[in-house]
Structure formats: C-alpha cells, structure tokens
mmCIF file of C-alpha atoms in Angstrom:
data_model
loop_
_atom_site.group_PDB
_atom_site.id
_atom_site.type_symbol
_atom_site.label_atom_id
_atom_site.label_comp_id
_atom_site.label_asym_id
_atom_site.label_seq_id
_atom_site.Cartn_x
_atom_site.Cartn_y
_atom_site.Cartn_z
ATOM 1 C CA MET A 1 46.098 92.304 73.569
ATOM 2 C CA LEU A 2 49.745 92.187 72.503
ATOM 3 C CA ILE A 3 49.910 95.971 72.490
ATOM 4 C CA ARG A 4 48.420 96.057 75.995
ATOM 5 C CA LEU A 5 50.967 93.517 77.243
ATOM 6 C CA LEU A 6 53.852 95.430 75.725
ATOM 7 C CA CYS A 7 52.615 98.687 77.220
ATOM 8 C CA GLY A 8 52.191 97.015 80.599
ATOM 9 C CA ALA A 9 55.686 95.568 80.472
ATOM 10 C CA ALA A 10 57.147 98.932 79.511
ATOM 11 C CA ALA A 11 55.322 100.572 82.379
ATOM 12 C CA LEU A 12 56.686 97.993 84.812
ATOM 13 C CA LEU A 13 60.210 98.598 83.525
ATOM 14 C CA VAL A 14 59.831 102.343 83.991
ATOM 15 C CA LEU A 15 58.500 101.904 87.533
ATOM 16 C CA SER A 16 61.217 99.397 88.359
ATOM 17 C CA GLY A 17 63.899 101.736 87.020
ATOM 18 C CA ALA A 18 62.503 104.632 89.023
ATOM 19 C CA ALA A 19 62.443 102.531 92.181
ATOM 20 C CA ASN A 20 66.034 101.459 91.672
ATOM 21 C CA ALA A 21 67.120 105.037 91.019
ATOM 22 C CA GLN A 22 65.532 106.135 94.280
ATOM 23 C CA LYS A 23 67.151 103.366 96.298
ATOM 24 C CA TYR A 24 70.173 105.032 97.852
ATOM 25 C CA PRO A 25 72.452 103.657 99.040
ATOM 26 C CA SER A 26 72.520 100.240 97.422
ATOM 27 C CA ARG A 27 76.208 99.507 98.132
ATOM 28 C CA ASN A 28 79.047 100.514 100.436
ATOM 29 C CA ILE A 29 79.945 104.178 100.893
ATOM 30 C CA GLU A 30 83.546 105.375 101.146
ATOM 31 C CA VAL A 31 84.467 108.390 103.287
ATOM 32 C CA ILE A 32 87.855 109.973 102.572
ATOM 33 C CA ILE A 33 89.559 111.641 105.534
ATOM 34 C CA PRO A 34 92.519 113.651 104.173
ATOM 35 C CA PHE A 35 94.660 113.273 107.302
ATOM 36 C CA ALA A 36 96.356 110.461 109.171
ATOM 37 C CA ALA A 37 94.388 108.143 111.438
ATOM 38 C CA GLY A 38 94.192 108.794 115.162
ATOM 39 C CA GLY A 39 93.741 112.579 115.336
ATOM 40 C CA GLY A 40 90.655 114.435 116.499
ATOM 41 C CA VAL A 41 89.342 115.022 112.962
ATOM 42 C CA ASP A 42 89.770 111.336 112.154
ATOM 43 C CA LEU A 43 88.014 110.181 115.325
ATOM 44 C CA ILE A 44 85.035 112.486 114.830
ATOM 45 C CA GLY A 45 84.887 111.653 111.120
ATOM 46 C CA ARG A 46 84.726 107.958 111.963
ATOM 47 C CA SER A 47 81.911 108.556 114.432
ATOM 48 C CA VAL A 48 79.940 110.413 111.742
ATOM 49 C CA ALA A 49 80.604 107.557 109.305
ATOM 50 C CA ALA A 50 79.312 105.090 111.894
ATOM 51 C CA SER A 51 76.127 107.131 112.289
ATOM 52 C CA LEU A 52 75.606 107.203 108.516
ATOM 53 C CA ALA A 53 76.063 103.422 108.418
ATOM 54 C CA ASP A 54 73.426 102.981 111.115
ATOM 55 C CA GLN A 55 70.979 105.257 109.362
ATOM 56 C CA PHE A 56 71.449 103.855 105.867
ATOM 57 C CA GLY A 57 71.870 100.226 106.893
ATOM 58 C CA THR A 58 75.012 99.789 104.818
ATOM 59 C CA SER A 59 78.776 99.744 105.348
ATOM 60 C CA VAL A 60 80.532 103.118 105.408
ATOM 61 C CA VAL A 61 84.267 102.586 104.990
ATOM 62 C CA VAL A 62 86.763 105.251 106.058
ATOM 63 C CA GLN A 63 89.909 105.743 103.973
ATOM 64 C CA ASN A 64 92.724 107.973 105.291
ATOM 65 C CA ARG A 65 94.485 109.691 102.384
ATOM 66 C CA ASP A 66 96.815 112.152 104.046
ATOM 67 C CA GLY A 67 99.492 114.305 102.491
ATOM 68 C CA ALA A 68 100.140 117.731 100.977
ATOM 69 C CA GLY A 69 98.074 119.543 103.611
ATOM 70 C CA GLY A 70 94.945 117.567 102.867
ATOM 71 C CA THR A 71 94.972 118.322 99.141
ATOM 72 C CA LEU A 72 95.626 114.708 98.134
ATOM 73 C CA GLY A 73 92.444 113.549 99.806
ATOM 74 C CA PHE A 74 90.362 116.444 98.553
ATOM 75 C CA GLY A 75 91.812 116.023 95.073
ATOM 76 C CA ALA A 76 90.683 112.397 95.074
ATOM 77 C CA LEU A 77 87.241 113.474 96.278
ATOM 78 C CA ALA A 78 86.881 116.140 93.590
ATOM 79 C CA ASN A 79 87.696 113.561 90.903
ATOM 80 C CA ALA A 80 85.298 110.894 92.202
ATOM 81 C CA ALA A 81 81.932 110.161 90.621
ATOM 82 C CA PRO A 82 79.181 112.408 92.066
ATOM 83 C CA ASP A 83 76.910 109.502 92.958
ATOM 84 C CA GLY A 84 76.958 109.635 96.758
ATOM 85 C CA TYR A 85 79.251 106.642 97.179
ATOM 86 C CA THR A 86 82.425 108.675 97.725
ATOM 87 C CA LEU A 87 82.301 111.325 100.424
ATOM 88 C CA GLY A 88 84.900 113.343 102.305
ATOM 89 C CA PHE A 89 85.170 114.466 105.906
ATOM 90 C CA GLY A 90 87.530 117.070 107.295
ATOM 91 C CA PRO A 91 88.293 120.766 107.589
ATOM 92 C CA SER A 92 87.646 123.265 104.821
ATOM 93 C CA THR A 93 91.327 124.283 105.048
ATOM 94 C CA PRO A 94 92.396 122.289 101.944
ATOM 95 C CA ILE A 95 89.712 124.224 100.034
ATOM 96 C CA ALA A 96 89.991 127.699 101.566
ATOM 97 C CA ASN A 97 93.755 127.817 102.226
ATOM 98 C CA ALA A 98 95.649 125.297 100.131
ATOM 99 C CA PRO A 99 94.965 126.690 96.633
ATOM 100 C CA TYR A 100 96.994 129.769 97.634
ATOM 101 C CA LEU A 101 99.836 127.744 99.134
ATOM 102 C CA VAL A 102 100.226 124.406 97.330
ATOM 103 C CA LYS A 103 101.143 124.242 93.667
ATOM 104 C CA GLY A 104 99.121 121.966 91.432
ATOM 105 C CA VAL A 105 95.789 122.104 93.275
ATOM 106 C CA ARG A 106 93.173 121.412 90.610
ATOM 107 C CA TYR A 107 89.974 122.057 92.525
ATOM 108 C CA ASN A 108 88.271 125.105 94.014
ATOM 109 C CA VAL A 109 85.401 126.044 96.310
ATOM 110 C CA GLU A 110 82.829 125.070 93.673
ATOM 111 C CA SER A 111 84.301 121.595 93.055
ATOM 112 C CA PHE A 112 82.274 120.090 95.898
ATOM 113 C CA ASP A 113 78.773 119.655 97.221
ATOM 114 C CA TYR A 114 78.660 120.639 100.883
ATOM 115 C CA ILE A 115 76.551 118.285 103.000
ATOM 116 C CA CYS A 116 76.859 119.867 106.452
ATOM 117 C CA GLN A 117 79.338 121.290 108.943
ATOM 118 C CA VAL A 118 79.755 119.107 112.033
ATOM 119 C CA PHE A 119 82.196 120.906 114.348
ATOM 120 C CA GLU A 120 84.793 123.652 114.637
ATOM 121 C CA ASN A 121 88.358 122.669 115.535
ATOM 122 C CA VAL A 122 89.778 125.256 117.953
ATOM 123 C CA PHE A 123 93.545 125.778 118.237
ATOM 124 C CA ALA A 124 95.753 127.184 120.975
ATOM 125 C CA ILE A 125 99.215 128.468 121.783
ATOM 126 C CA ALA A 126 100.724 125.988 124.229
ATOM 127 C CA VAL A 127 104.056 125.295 125.937
ATOM 128 C CA GLY A 128 105.754 122.204 127.278
ATOM 129 C CA PRO A 129 106.297 121.220 130.929
ATOM 130 C CA ASN A 130 109.713 122.885 131.266
ATOM 131 C CA SER A 131 108.839 126.139 129.541
ATOM 132 C CA PRO A 132 109.891 129.295 131.405
ATOM 133 C CA TYR A 133 106.742 131.052 130.169
ATOM 134 C CA LYS A 134 103.814 130.846 132.559
ATOM 135 C CA THR A 135 101.484 133.294 130.840
ATOM 136 C CA ALA A 136 100.810 134.575 127.350
ATOM 137 C CA LYS A 137 102.151 138.001 128.299
ATOM 138 C CA GLU A 138 105.493 136.480 129.345
ATOM 139 C CA LEU A 139 105.654 134.548 126.082
ATOM 140 C CA PHE A 140 104.884 137.587 123.947
ATOM 141 C CA ALA A 141 107.357 139.733 125.861
ATOM 142 C CA ALA A 142 110.089 137.228 125.014
ATOM 143 C CA ALA A 143 108.947 137.060 121.396
ATOM 144 C CA GLY A 144 109.110 140.844 121.208
ATOM 145 C CA ASP A 145 112.632 140.936 122.617
ATOM 146 C CA LYS A 146 114.367 138.067 120.832
ATOM 147 C CA GLY A 147 111.836 136.198 118.735
ATOM 148 C CA LEU A 148 110.626 132.657 119.366
ATOM 149 C CA ASN A 149 110.112 129.559 117.266
ATOM 150 C CA PHE A 150 106.893 127.587 117.170
ATOM 151 C CA GLY A 151 105.618 124.356 115.690
ATOM 152 C CA HIS A 152 102.381 123.855 113.785
ATOM 153 C CA ALA A 153 100.548 121.266 111.713
ATOM 154 C CA GLY A 154 101.653 122.465 108.278
ATOM 155 C CA LEU A 155 102.290 125.472 106.063
ATOM 156 C CA GLY A 156 99.187 127.609 105.736
ATOM 157 C CA SER A 157 97.260 125.562 108.272
ATOM 158 C CA ILE A 158 94.814 127.272 110.635
ATOM 159 C CA PRO A 159 97.302 127.254 113.556
ATOM 160 C CA HIS A 160 100.106 128.571 111.354
ATOM 161 C CA LEU A 161 98.017 131.454 110.036
ATOM 162 C CA SER A 162 96.552 132.139 113.487
ATOM 163 C CA VAL A 163 99.977 132.596 115.087
ATOM 164 C CA GLU A 164 101.333 134.659 112.194
ATOM 165 C CA ASN A 165 98.239 136.869 112.337
ATOM 166 C CA LEU A 166 98.689 137.283 116.091
ATOM 167 C CA ALA A 167 102.388 138.075 115.723
ATOM 168 C CA GLU A 168 101.595 140.762 113.136
ATOM 169 C CA ALA A 169 98.907 142.297 115.362
ATOM 170 C CA LEU A 170 101.068 142.336 118.504
ATOM 171 C CA LYS A 171 104.321 143.251 116.710
ATOM 172 C CA VAL A 172 106.256 140.226 117.976
ATOM 173 C CA LYS A 173 108.783 138.049 116.135
ATOM 174 C CA VAL A 174 108.158 134.348 115.504
ATOM 175 C CA GLN A 175 109.760 131.677 113.315
ATOM 176 C CA HIS A 176 107.482 128.878 112.217
ATOM 177 C CA LEU A 177 108.458 125.207 111.930
ATOM 178 C CA PRO A 178 105.943 123.048 110.038
ATOM 179 C CA PHE A 179 105.242 119.453 111.029
ATOM 180 C CA ARG A 180 103.068 116.756 109.534
ATOM 181 C CA GLY A 181 100.280 117.191 112.047
ATOM 182 C CA ASP A 182 100.115 117.588 115.796
ATOM 183 C CA GLY A 183 101.180 113.992 116.316
ATOM 184 C CA ALA A 184 104.631 114.815 114.943
ATOM 185 C CA MET A 185 104.898 118.232 116.574
ATOM 186 C CA LEU A 186 103.878 117.510 120.172
ATOM 187 C CA PRO A 187 106.803 115.186 121.100
ATOM 188 C CA VAL A 188 109.218 117.935 119.991
ATOM 189 C CA LEU A 189 107.320 120.468 122.105
ATOM 190 C CA LEU A 190 107.408 118.148 125.120
ATOM 191 C CA LYS A 191 111.141 117.638 124.677
ATOM 192 C CA GLY A 192 111.677 121.389 124.866
ATOM 193 C CA ASP A 193 113.011 121.901 121.353
ATOM 194 C CA LEU A 194 110.244 124.367 120.503
ATOM 195 C CA ASP A 195 109.500 127.619 122.324
ATOM 196 C CA PHE A 196 105.807 126.956 121.853
ATOM 197 C CA GLY A 197 103.376 125.046 119.702
ATOM 198 C CA ALA A 198 100.006 125.770 118.121
ATOM 199 C CA PRO A 199 98.091 122.497 118.565
ATOM 200 C CA ALA A 200 94.410 121.741 118.347
ATOM 201 C CA ILE A 201 92.578 121.615 121.654
ATOM 202 C CA SER A 202 91.542 118.084 120.677
ATOM 203 C CA SER A 203 95.218 117.066 120.531
ATOM 204 C CA ILE A 204 96.172 118.300 124.014
ATOM 205 C CA ARG A 205 93.040 117.945 126.120
ATOM 206 C CA GLY A 206 93.829 115.692 129.064
ATOM 207 C CA ASN A 207 97.597 116.029 128.649
ATOM 208 C CA ASP A 208 98.781 117.674 131.864
ATOM 209 C CA GLN A 209 102.298 118.184 130.502
ATOM 210 C CA ILE A 210 101.145 120.692 127.919
ATOM 211 C CA ARG A 211 99.915 124.095 129.098
ATOM 212 C CA PRO A 212 97.766 126.232 126.778
ATOM 213 C CA LEU A 213 98.341 129.978 127.163
ATOM 214 C CA VAL A 214 95.999 131.351 124.478
ATOM 215 C CA VAL A 215 93.011 129.946 122.581
ATOM 216 C CA PHE A 216 92.096 131.057 119.060
ATOM 217 C CA SER A 217 88.362 131.352 119.538
ATOM 218 C CA SER A 218 85.695 134.019 119.865
ATOM 219 C CA LYS A 219 85.133 132.929 123.458
ATOM 220 C CA ARG A 220 86.976 130.957 126.104
ATOM 221 C CA HIS A 221 87.042 127.223 125.514
ATOM 222 C CA PRO A 222 85.086 125.052 127.979
ATOM 223 C CA ALA A 223 88.020 122.645 128.232
ATOM 224 C CA TYR A 224 90.281 125.513 129.427
ATOM 225 C CA PRO A 225 88.030 128.207 130.910
ATOM 226 C CA ASP A 226 90.941 130.022 132.580
ATOM 227 C CA VAL A 227 92.903 130.474 129.330
ATOM 228 C CA PRO A 228 92.364 133.844 127.579
ATOM 229 C CA THR A 229 91.405 134.213 123.940
ATOM 230 C CA ALA A 230 93.586 135.988 121.402
ATOM 231 C CA ALA A 231 90.974 138.758 121.259
ATOM 232 C CA GLU A 232 91.398 139.389 124.975
ATOM 233 C CA LEU A 233 95.096 139.973 124.335
ATOM 234 C CA GLY A 234 94.500 142.570 121.645
ATOM 235 C CA VAL A 235 94.165 140.616 118.366
ATOM 236 C CA THR A 236 91.245 142.281 116.604
ATOM 237 C CA THR A 237 91.165 140.276 113.342
ATOM 238 C CA ALA A 238 90.717 136.576 114.031
ATOM 239 C CA VAL A 239 91.469 133.586 111.818
ATOM 240 C CA PRO A 240 88.374 131.347 111.995
ATOM 241 C CA PRO A 241 88.823 127.937 113.621
ATOM 242 C CA GLY A 242 88.975 124.774 111.543
ATOM 243 C CA GLN A 243 85.503 124.279 110.064
ATOM 244 C CA ASN A 244 84.941 120.536 109.660
ATOM 245 C CA GLY A 245 82.169 118.745 107.875
ATOM 246 C CA LEU A 246 80.979 116.327 105.234
ATOM 247 C CA TYR A 247 81.501 116.866 101.496
ATOM 248 C CA ALA A 248 80.809 115.129 98.180
ATOM 249 C CA PRO A 249 81.992 115.659 94.597
ATOM 250 C CA LYS A 250 80.064 118.390 92.796
ATOM 251 C CA GLY A 251 76.928 117.269 91.001
ATOM 252 C CA LEU A 252 75.096 114.901 93.348
ATOM 253 C CA PRO A 253 71.596 113.907 92.239
ATOM 254 C CA ALA A 254 69.102 116.015 94.177
ATOM 255 C CA ASP A 255 67.551 113.054 96.002
ATOM 256 C CA VAL A 256 70.939 111.683 97.049
ATOM 257 C CA LYS A 257 72.073 115.063 98.318
ATOM 258 C CA ALA A 258 68.838 115.469 100.275
ATOM 259 C CA ALA A 259 69.276 112.014 101.837
ATOM 260 C CA LEU A 260 72.848 112.814 102.875
ATOM 261 C CA GLU A 261 71.908 116.228 104.278
ATOM 262 C CA ALA A 262 69.133 114.662 106.357
ATOM 263 C CA ALA A 263 71.469 111.921 107.596
ATOM 264 C CA CYS A 264 74.165 114.448 108.505
ATOM 265 C CA ALA A 265 71.652 116.549 110.455
ATOM 266 C CA LYS A 266 70.746 113.438 112.461
ATOM 267 C CA ALA A 267 74.385 112.385 112.875
ATOM 268 C CA VAL A 268 75.326 115.541 114.787
ATOM 269 C CA LYS A 269 72.726 114.555 117.406
ATOM 270 C CA ALA A 270 73.775 110.898 117.581
ATOM 271 C CA GLU A 271 75.075 109.680 120.934
ATOM 272 C CA GLY A 272 78.253 108.246 119.405
ATOM 273 C CA VAL A 273 79.153 111.498 117.659
ATOM 274 C CA LEU A 274 78.417 113.610 120.740
ATOM 275 C CA THR A 275 80.534 111.284 122.897
ATOM 276 C CA VAL A 276 83.552 111.460 120.594
ATOM 277 C CA THR A 277 83.348 115.232 120.095
ATOM 278 C CA GLY A 278 83.174 115.660 123.868
ATOM 279 C CA LYS A 279 86.132 113.383 124.530
ATOM 280 C CA THR A 280 88.252 115.298 122.026
ATOM 281 C CA GLY A 281 87.397 118.647 123.620
ATOM 282 C CA GLN A 282 85.133 119.751 120.800
ATOM 283 C CA SER A 283 81.467 120.601 120.513
ATOM 284 C CA VAL A 284 79.064 120.272 117.619
ATOM 285 C CA ALA A 285 78.689 123.392 115.466
ATOM 286 C CA TYR A 286 76.143 122.319 112.859
ATOM 287 C CA LEU A 287 75.572 124.208 109.622
ATOM 288 C CA THR A 288 73.404 123.198 106.685
ATOM 289 C CA GLY A 289 75.045 122.393 103.384
ATOM 290 C CA GLN A 290 74.250 125.827 101.942
ATOM 291 C CA GLN A 291 75.521 127.606 105.048
ATOM 292 C CA PHE A 292 78.672 125.495 104.993
ATOM 293 C CA HIS A 293 79.287 126.343 101.337
ATOM 294 C CA ASP A 294 78.742 130.073 101.862
ATOM 295 C CA GLN A 295 81.025 130.115 104.900
ATOM 296 C CA THR A 296 83.775 128.311 102.980
ATOM 297 C CA ALA A 297 83.492 130.730 100.059
ATOM 298 C CA ALA A 298 83.830 133.700 102.431
ATOM 299 C CA ASP A 299 86.732 132.023 104.225
ATOM 300 C CA TYR A 300 88.492 131.432 100.896
ATOM 301 C CA LYS A 301 88.381 135.158 100.162
ATOM 302 C CA PHE A 302 89.574 136.059 103.675
ATOM 303 C CA LYS A 303 92.445 133.558 103.559
ATOM 304 C CA GLY A 304 93.611 134.851 100.195
ATOM 305 C CA GLU A 305 93.893 138.385 101.566
ATOM 306 C CA LEU A 306 95.615 137.185 104.760
ATOM 307 C CA ILE A 307 98.118 134.940 102.985
ATOM 308 C CA LYS A 308 99.024 137.764 100.616
ATOM 309 C CA ARG A 309 99.460 140.184 103.521
ATOM 310 C CA LEU A 310 101.695 137.736 105.375
ATOM 311 C CA GLY A 311 103.848 137.209 102.301
ATOM 312 C CA LEU A 312 103.226 133.482 102.023
ATOM 313 C CA GLY A 313 103.185 131.885 98.589
ATOM 314 C CA ALA A 314 102.620 128.604 96.798
ATOM 315 C CA GLN A 315 105.216 125.941 97.518
#
C-alpha cells in the first residue's frame, strides 16, 4: 500500500509539473522596442503587444530602449533568458545592417528566434514646404550639378542606404546628415536647413508641409499614389524596406515558440493592429517565423555587399 501511495504521489507530481510547464504565459511579458516612443514602429509595436495581452490574458509591458541604431535594444534581447517573457519588436535593420556599421555588436542573425514579420516600413525622398524642387527629376538634376545634403534616421539605416544606393545608380552627389530618428530630422527639413530628407512614410503621412518626391518601394505607395518609385526613375537594385516583426532570444522552448507564432499570426488580423498600421500609412506584410528568419539572413548578406561597395565602415 505504501509503495502504491508513493507511486501515486510521484505520478501526480509529474503530471503537475508537466501542466505547469505547459502553462504559458504565467506572468507578465516584456516587449523591447529598440527606438524612442511615439514613432510608427513604436505605435504598431504597442498595438501588437496589446493584441498579445488580449490573447494570453496577461500584461504585456512595452519598454523603449533606444540608442546606437537599435543595437542597445537588440543586445538586451539577445542576452535575455529564452523563456518567452522577453520579446522584441522592430525592424531587422539592427540585425542585418548594424553589425557592419557599429563596433561592439555581440549578436548576429542566429542570436534570435523569429516569431513573425508584421509590416514593412517604406521610406521616401521628401522636401519641405519652401523647397525649390517640385519633382524628383528637378532634385536629381540639382544633385548632379552641385550636390545636395539630406537627412536620415541614422548611419546605415534603410533610408540612408536607400539614398546612397540611388545616388550611385543615378550618378548624383549627396552628403548625408544622420539624425536620431525622423522626429529629430523633420523639424530641420521643415525649417529649410536640409535640401531633402529620407523619412518613413509613417512619419510624414498627413503632414501637408512635407512633399514626397520618390518612394523606395517595389510599387507606388497607396498613401501617395502619384509619387513615383525609385525603380521608375532608373534605380535597378533596390534596398528592401524596413522589415518589422516580433523576435525572441534564441532557444525558446518549442511549445512557447508555437504559442507566440500562433498569437502573432492572429495579431496581424486584429482590429487594433490594422487600425494603427492604417493610420501610420502602413499595411500588414505577414511572414511566418521561418520566412522572416530566411529573409533577414538574405538581407544581411545583401547589406554587407552594399555597405562595402558604398565604402561605409564600422563606427
């Protein structure tokens, strides 16, 4: 009888332990956004976090850890425990671009589990209200004659590389001026101290004082259907737009990763997420975790070749 009781108790402990192991999440989840609050990435990231909270029935707390082109936030994510309670949301730029450009980056493409891509952040060439340039052709003609300066969201960022790639293709002269995000760059553009800027569509949509002249996309953007793409102007090799999604530290338990992937697939269809993406001039571009990983790995290779060709190096 004693042996039976002991065996029964052991079985109950095993079952109880298995049940507890399967119960995810059992506490609050933190989502790191590696940029300042208030931008398009932050707003969409918060809407995804809200959807996860609704689905899981727990608090999902957003922490903005900006700095060093997003590498501070992604560095913190890479070093977190792979238990599903620390996630990251943002562009793949700090993974695909930053290791070539920022000294001291201690992570790589394989340092993360990729949950899903949520949207693509499209950028543009835009001018302020008093700019003499009414079309992209006028702007490029001036850049070919005397060279022009432009502002962007940081060294090696998607808009920086997009403009440099365009300038190389069209044989025009540009001088880049990095800022700490569009929020810092746009007031300078509006003041007229920059010849042009390279902001995200999400940062300028609805601002009638800023006029986009070119969009960096494979097709015209629905927010600005009359604005040509870089390809239409003769740029044959395109820099992909910012590819934004949800990440975790490498090594998630299989059941936790599956739960997060399923939740992310539902989040991109949630009314709150669709509303915020629409208001910021974006649209959902969902990829599975595996697709997101493979795309980032390919982008990392492409960016390395481009950065080398442009003569940019680690700072």
